[in-house]
Coordinates of C-alpha atoms in Angstrom, one line a residue:
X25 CA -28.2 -12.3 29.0
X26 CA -24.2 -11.5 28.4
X27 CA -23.6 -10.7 24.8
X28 CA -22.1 -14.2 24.7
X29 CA -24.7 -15.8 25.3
X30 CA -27.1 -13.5 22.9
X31 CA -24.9 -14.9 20.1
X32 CA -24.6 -18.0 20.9
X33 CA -28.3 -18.2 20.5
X34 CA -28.8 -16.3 17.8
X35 CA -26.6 -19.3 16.2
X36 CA -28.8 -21.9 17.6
X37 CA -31.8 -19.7 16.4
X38 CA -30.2 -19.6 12.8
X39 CA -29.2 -23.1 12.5
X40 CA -33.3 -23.9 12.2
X41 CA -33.4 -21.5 10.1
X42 CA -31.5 -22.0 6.8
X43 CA -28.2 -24.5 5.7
X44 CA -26.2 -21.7 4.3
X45 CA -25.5 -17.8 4.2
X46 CA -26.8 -18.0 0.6
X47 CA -29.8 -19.4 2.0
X48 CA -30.7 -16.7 4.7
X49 CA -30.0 -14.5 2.0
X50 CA -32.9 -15.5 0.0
X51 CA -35.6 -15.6 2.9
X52 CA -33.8 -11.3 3.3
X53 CA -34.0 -10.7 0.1
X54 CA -37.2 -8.2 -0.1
X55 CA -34.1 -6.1 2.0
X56 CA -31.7 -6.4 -0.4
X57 CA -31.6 -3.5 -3.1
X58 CA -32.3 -5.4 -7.1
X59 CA -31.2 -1.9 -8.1
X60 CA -28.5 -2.5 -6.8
X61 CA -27.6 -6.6 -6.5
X62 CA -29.3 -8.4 -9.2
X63 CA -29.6 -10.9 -12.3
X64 CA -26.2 -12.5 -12.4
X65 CA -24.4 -11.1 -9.9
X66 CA -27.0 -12.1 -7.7
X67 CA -26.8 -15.2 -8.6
X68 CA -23.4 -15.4 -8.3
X69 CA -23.0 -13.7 -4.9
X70 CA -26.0 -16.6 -4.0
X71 CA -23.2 -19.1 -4.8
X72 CA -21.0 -17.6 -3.4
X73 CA -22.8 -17.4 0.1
X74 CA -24.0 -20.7 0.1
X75 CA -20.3 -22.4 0.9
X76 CA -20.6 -19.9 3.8
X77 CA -22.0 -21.5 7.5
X78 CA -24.9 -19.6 7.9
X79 CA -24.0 -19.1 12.3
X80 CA -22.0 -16.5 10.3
X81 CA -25.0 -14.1 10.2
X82 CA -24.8 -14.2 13.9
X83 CA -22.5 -11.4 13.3
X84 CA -21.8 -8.8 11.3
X85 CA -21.6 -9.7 7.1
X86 CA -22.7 -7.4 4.4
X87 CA -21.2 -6.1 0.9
X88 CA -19.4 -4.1 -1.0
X89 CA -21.1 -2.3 -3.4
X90 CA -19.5 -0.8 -6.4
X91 CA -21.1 2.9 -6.9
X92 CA -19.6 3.6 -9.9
X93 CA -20.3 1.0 -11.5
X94 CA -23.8 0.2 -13.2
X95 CA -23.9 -3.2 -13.4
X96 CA -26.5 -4.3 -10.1
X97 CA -23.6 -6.8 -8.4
X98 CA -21.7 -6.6 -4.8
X99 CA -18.8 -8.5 -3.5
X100 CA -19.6 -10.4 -0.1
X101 CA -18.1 -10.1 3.0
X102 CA -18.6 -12.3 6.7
X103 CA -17.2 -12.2 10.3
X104 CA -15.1 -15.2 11.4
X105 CA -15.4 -15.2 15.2
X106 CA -13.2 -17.4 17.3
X107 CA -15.1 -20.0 20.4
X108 CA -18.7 -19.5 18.2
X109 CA -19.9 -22.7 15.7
X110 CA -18.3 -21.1 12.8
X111 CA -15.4 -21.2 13.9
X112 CA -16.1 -24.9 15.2
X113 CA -16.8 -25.6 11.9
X114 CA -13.7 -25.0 10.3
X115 CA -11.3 -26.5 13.0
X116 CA -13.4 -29.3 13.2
X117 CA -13.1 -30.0 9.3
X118 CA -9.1 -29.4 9.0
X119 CA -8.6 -31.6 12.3
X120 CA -10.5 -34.7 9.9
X121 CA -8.1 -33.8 7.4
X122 CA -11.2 -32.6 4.7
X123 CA -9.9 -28.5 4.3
X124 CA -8.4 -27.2 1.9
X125 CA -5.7 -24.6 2.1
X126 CA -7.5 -21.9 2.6
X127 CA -9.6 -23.4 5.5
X128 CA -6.8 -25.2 6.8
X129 CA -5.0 -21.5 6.7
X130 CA -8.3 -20.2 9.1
X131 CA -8.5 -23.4 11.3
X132 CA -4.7 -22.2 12.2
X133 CA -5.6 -18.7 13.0
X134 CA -8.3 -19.5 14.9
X135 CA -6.3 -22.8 17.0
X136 CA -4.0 -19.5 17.6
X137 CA -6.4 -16.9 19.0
X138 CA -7.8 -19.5 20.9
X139 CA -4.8 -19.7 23.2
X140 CA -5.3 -16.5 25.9
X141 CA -1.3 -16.2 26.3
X142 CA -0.8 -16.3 22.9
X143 CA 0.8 -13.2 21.5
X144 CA -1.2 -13.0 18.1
X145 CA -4.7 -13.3 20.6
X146 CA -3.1 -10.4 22.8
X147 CA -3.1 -8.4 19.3
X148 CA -6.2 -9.1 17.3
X149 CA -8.8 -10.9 19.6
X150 CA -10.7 -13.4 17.9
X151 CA -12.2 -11.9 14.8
X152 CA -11.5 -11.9 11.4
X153 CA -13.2 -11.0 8.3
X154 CA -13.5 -12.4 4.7
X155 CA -13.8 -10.9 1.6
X156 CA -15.1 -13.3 -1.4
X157 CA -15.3 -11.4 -5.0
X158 CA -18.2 -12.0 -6.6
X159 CA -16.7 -12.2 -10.2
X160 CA -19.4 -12.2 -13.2
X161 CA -17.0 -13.2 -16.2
X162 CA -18.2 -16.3 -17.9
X163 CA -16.8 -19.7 -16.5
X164 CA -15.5 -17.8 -13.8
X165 CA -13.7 -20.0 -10.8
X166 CA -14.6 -18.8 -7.0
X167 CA -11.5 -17.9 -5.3
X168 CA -10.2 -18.2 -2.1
X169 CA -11.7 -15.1 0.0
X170 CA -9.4 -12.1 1.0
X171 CA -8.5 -12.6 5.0
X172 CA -8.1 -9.3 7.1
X173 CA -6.9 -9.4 10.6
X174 CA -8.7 -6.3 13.2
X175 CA -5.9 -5.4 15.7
X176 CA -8.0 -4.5 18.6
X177 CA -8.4 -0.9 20.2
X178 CA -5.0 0.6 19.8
X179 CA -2.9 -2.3 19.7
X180 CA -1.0 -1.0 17.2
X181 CA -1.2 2.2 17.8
X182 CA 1.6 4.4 16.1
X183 CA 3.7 5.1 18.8
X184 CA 6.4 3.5 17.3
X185 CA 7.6 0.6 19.9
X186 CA 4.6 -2.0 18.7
X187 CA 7.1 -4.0 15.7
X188 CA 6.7 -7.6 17.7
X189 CA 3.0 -6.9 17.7
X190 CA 3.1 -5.7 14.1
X191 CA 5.5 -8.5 13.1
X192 CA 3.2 -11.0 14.8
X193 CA 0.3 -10.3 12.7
X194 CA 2.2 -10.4 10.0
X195 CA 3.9 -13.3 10.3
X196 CA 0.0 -15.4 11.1
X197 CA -1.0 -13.6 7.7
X198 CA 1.5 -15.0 5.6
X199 CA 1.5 -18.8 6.9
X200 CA -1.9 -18.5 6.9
X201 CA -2.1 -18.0 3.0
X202 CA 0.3 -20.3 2.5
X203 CA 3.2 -18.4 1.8
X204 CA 7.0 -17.8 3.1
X205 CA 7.9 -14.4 4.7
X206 CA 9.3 -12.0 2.9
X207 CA 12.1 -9.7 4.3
X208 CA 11.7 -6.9 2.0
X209 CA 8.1 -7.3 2.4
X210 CA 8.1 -6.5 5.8
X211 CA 10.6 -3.9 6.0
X212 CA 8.2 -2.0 4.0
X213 CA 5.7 -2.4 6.2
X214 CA 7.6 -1.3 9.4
X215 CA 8.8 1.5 7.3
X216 CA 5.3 2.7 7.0
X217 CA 4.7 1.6 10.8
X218 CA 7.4 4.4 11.7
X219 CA 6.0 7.1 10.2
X220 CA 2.3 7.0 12.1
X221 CA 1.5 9.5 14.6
X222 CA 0.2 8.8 18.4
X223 CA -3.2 9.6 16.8
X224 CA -3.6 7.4 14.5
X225 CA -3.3 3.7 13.9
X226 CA -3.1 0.2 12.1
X227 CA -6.9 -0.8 12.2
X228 CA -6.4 -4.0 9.6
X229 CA -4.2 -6.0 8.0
X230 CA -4.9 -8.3 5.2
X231 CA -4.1 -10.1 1.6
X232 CA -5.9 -12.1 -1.0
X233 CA -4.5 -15.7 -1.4
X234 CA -5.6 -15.8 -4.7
X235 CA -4.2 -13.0 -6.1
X236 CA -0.9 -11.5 -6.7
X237 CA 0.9 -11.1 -3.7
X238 CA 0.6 -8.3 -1.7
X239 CA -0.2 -7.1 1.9
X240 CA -3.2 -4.2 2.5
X241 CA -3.1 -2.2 5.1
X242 CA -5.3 0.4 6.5
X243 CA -4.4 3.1 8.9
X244 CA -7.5 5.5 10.6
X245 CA -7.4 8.2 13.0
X246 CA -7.1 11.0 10.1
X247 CA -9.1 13.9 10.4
X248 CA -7.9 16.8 8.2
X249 CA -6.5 16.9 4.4
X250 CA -2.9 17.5 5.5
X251 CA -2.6 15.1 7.9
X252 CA -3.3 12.6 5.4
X253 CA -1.6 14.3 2.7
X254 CA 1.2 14.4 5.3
X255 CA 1.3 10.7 6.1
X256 CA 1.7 9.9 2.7
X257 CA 4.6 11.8 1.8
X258 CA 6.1 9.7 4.8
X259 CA 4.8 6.6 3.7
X260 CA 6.4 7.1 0.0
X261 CA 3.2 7.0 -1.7
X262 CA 3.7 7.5 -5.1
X263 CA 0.4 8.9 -6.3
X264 CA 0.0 12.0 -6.7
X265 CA -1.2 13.3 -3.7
X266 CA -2.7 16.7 -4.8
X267 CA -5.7 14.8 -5.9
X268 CA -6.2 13.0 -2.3
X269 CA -5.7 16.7 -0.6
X270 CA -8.4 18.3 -2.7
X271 CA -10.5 15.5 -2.7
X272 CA -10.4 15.0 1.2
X273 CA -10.8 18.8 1.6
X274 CA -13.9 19.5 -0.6
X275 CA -15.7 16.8 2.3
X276 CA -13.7 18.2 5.0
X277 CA -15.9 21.7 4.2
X278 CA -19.1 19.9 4.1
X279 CA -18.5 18.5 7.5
X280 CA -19.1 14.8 5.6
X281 CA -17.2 12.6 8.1
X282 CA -15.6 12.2 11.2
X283 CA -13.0 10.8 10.4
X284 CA -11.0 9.1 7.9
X285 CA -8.7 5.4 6.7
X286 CA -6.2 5.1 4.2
X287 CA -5.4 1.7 2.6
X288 CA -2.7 1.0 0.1
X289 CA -0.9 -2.3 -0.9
X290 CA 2.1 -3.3 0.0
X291 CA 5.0 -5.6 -1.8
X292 CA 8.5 -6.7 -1.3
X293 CA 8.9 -3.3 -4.0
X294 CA 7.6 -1.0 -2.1
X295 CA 4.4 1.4 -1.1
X296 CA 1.8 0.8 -4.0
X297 CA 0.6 3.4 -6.6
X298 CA -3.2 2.9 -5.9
X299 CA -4.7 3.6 -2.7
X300 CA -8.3 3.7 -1.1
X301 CA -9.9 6.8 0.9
X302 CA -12.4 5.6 3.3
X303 CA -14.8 7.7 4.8
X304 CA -16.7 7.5 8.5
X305 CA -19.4 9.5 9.1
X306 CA -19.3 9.4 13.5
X307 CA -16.7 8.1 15.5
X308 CA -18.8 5.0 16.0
X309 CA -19.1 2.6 12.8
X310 CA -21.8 0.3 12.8
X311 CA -24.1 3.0 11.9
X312 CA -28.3 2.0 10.6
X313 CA -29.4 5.8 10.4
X314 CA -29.2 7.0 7.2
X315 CA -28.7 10.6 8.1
X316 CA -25.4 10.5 9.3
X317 CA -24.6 10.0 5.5
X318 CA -26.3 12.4 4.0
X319 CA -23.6 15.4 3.3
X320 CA -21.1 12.3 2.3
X321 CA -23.8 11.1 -0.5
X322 CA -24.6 14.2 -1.5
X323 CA -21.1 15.5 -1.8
X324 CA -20.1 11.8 -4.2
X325 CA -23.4 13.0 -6.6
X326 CA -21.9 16.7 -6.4
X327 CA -18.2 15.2 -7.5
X328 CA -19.5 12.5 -10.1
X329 CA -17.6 10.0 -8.1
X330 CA -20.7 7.8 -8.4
X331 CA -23.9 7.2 -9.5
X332 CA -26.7 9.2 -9.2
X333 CA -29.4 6.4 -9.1
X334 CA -27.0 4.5 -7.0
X335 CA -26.6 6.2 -4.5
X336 CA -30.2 7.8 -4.3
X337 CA -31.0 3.8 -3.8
X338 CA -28.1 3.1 -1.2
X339 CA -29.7 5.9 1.0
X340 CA -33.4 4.3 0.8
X341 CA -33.0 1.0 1.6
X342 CA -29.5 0.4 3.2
X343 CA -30.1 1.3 7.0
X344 CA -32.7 0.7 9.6
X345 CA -33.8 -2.1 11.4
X346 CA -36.6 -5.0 11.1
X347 CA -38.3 -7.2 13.0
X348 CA -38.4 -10.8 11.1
X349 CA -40.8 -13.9 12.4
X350 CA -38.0 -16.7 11.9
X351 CA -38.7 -20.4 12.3
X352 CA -37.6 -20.4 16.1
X353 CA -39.3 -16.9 16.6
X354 CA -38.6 -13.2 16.0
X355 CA -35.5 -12.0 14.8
X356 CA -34.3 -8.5 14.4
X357 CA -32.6 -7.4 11.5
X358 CA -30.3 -5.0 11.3
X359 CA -28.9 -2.6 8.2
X360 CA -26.8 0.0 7.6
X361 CA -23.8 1.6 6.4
X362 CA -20.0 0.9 8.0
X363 CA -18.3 3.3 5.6
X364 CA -17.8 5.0 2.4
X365 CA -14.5 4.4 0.0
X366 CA -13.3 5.8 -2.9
X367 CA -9.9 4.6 -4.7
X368 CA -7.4 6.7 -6.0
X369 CA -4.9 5.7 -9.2
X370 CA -2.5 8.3 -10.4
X371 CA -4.6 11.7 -10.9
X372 CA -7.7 10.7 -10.6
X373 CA -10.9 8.8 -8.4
X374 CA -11.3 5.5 -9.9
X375 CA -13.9 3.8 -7.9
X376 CA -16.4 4.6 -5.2
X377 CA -18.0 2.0 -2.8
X378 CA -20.3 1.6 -0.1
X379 CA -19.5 -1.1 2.6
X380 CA -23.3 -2.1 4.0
X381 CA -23.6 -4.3 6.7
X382 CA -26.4 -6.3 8.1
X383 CA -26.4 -8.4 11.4
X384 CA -29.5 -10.7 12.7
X385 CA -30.2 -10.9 16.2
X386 CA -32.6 -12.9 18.6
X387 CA -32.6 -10.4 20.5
X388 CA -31.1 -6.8 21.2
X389 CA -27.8 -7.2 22.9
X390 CA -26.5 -5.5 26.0
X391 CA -24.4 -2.7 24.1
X392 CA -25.8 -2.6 20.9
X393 CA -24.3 -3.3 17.5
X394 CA -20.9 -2.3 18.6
X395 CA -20.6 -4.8 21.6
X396 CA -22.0 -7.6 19.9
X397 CA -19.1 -6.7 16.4
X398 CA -16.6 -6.9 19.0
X399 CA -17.3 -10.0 21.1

């Protein structure tokens, strides 16, 4: 069976199975921390879910778990694949004329990737993801979900001569949410485009609709303190970037990763002051063995950059894999952890969180986790 065809299947498979993401989330839910998701923000993130096709789990969704923060609640996060019945769903409702902006927005992206001599499908493939915060204040409104577009391999890699790439993904971003371009906007970004090195790289792109405006951007490939510390004195970061070099060296001597991403947010003012540290622990990402985390988990107890019962709970239940008897027949779940961040304001670590994924399969594709994620 071609991977394809394993997840077009497993989509068939799901379809019997449940009407929603929110749905399929409460048949998984004995492998879903309640120490770490629960009460309200459970509830909310069921909501939340349950506007969500639920062929989506035929890739890979998950959350993002705030570690510093003790109330049990995650934000949620799916995989918008182009030619698979999630993405038929969307296209299908804007061409009827029943999406809103936002789904009108992805119906667009996806019309685009679907062309093969299209330049935008020549830079980012077919996927997307989307990021829907799970808010918990009272008479709260859901919000259009965040939309981040994965250049594949090293499409823009920083060798300096990718800027119609870079200004193609761009440009889809923007009409996508609705908005105009921006011409200082982007000269930022190519600004920070310039001062990448061969050996690293723009892995996403993205921006939330709903919020203030802003582009986020994450570049990976770093693998030492001052290479990062480096990057950002190119970049014009204006944090203070003793805090990220002794930060980023403290793992560096526990051997905690194997590399690392930067993220910061960009405007039509400039570089912003916040930025987020994001940690892999091998080379590949879609990891479900918990013991490639272990000197990165220790090391976030050792700095107080999280907490303690949180992330003794984040290493017991959040990788592995399960077999589940579904109503069209065995499925295999899969769990684990993508990759560690922490966010940086000013002087200090603000914010740590875990990025858990899970994926449900019919059966075991040719390739694993990684050649089904990027099908």
């Amino acid at each position: 069976m071609s991977i394809r065809e394993d997840w077009v299947t497993t989509e068939k498979w799901l379809l019997r199975q449940a009407n929603s993401m929110g749905e399929l989330l409460e048949q998984i839910r004995p492998y879903i921390s309640s120490r770490l998701i629960d009460g309200q923000g459970w509830e909310r993130l069921l909501e939340c879910a349950g506007e969500s096709p639920v062929t989506m789990a035929a890739f890979p969704f998950g959350f993002e778990i705030p570690l510093h923060d003790p109330r049990p609640k995650a934000d949620f996060g799916v995989s918008l694949v182009g030619d698979s019945r999630t993405a038929a769903f969307f296209q299908e409702r804007n061409r009827s004329g029943d999406a809103g902006p936002m789904a009108a927005g992805l119906a667009w992206l996806l019309d685009e990737t679907d062309q093969e001599d299209s330049l935008l499908r020549r830079v980012i493939g077919r996927k997307m993801l989307l990021e829907y915060d799970v808010d918990l204040a009272p008479h709260s409104t859901r919000q259009a979900p965040g939309i981040f577009l994965y250049p594949i391999e090293d499409a823009l890699v920083g060798d300096g001569r990718r800027f119609q790439d870079l200004g193609a993904v761009y440009d889809a971003l923007v009409f996508a949410s609705g908005w105009s371009p921006d011409a200082a906007e982007r000269k930022h970004l190519e600004q920070v485009y310039r001062t990448l090195t061969p050996d690293t790289c723009i892995k996403a792109i993205g921006t939330f609709p709903s919020r203030e405006r802003l582009v986020r951007i994450a570049i990976t490939g770093f693998r030492k303190a001052r290479d990062v510390v480096a990057f950002l004195e190119r970049a014009g970061w204006p944090g203070q970037r003793s805090i990220v070099e002794d930060t980023v060296s403290f793992f560096e001597k526990r051997v905690a990763f194997a590399y690392l991403g930067v993220h910061f947010d960009i405007r039509a003012s400039g570089v912003g002051p916040t930025m987020g540290l994001s940690f892999f622990a091998r080379e590949q990402e879609w990891l479900k063995d918990i013991r490639h985390w272990t000197a990165l988990i220790d090391g976030l107890r050792e700095q107080g950059c999280a907490l303690s019962e949180k992330l003794s709970e984040l290493a017991n239940w959040s990788t592995g894999s399960t077999t589940l008897l579904g109503k069209s027949g065995p499925f295999m779940l899969v769990r684990g952890i993508h990759h560690i961040k922490l966010v940086i304001s000013e002087d200090r670590v603000e914010q740590a969180k875990a990025y858990v994924f899970f994926l449900m399969m019919c059966g075991r594709p040719k390739g694993g986790i990684a050649a089904r994620e990027t099908s």
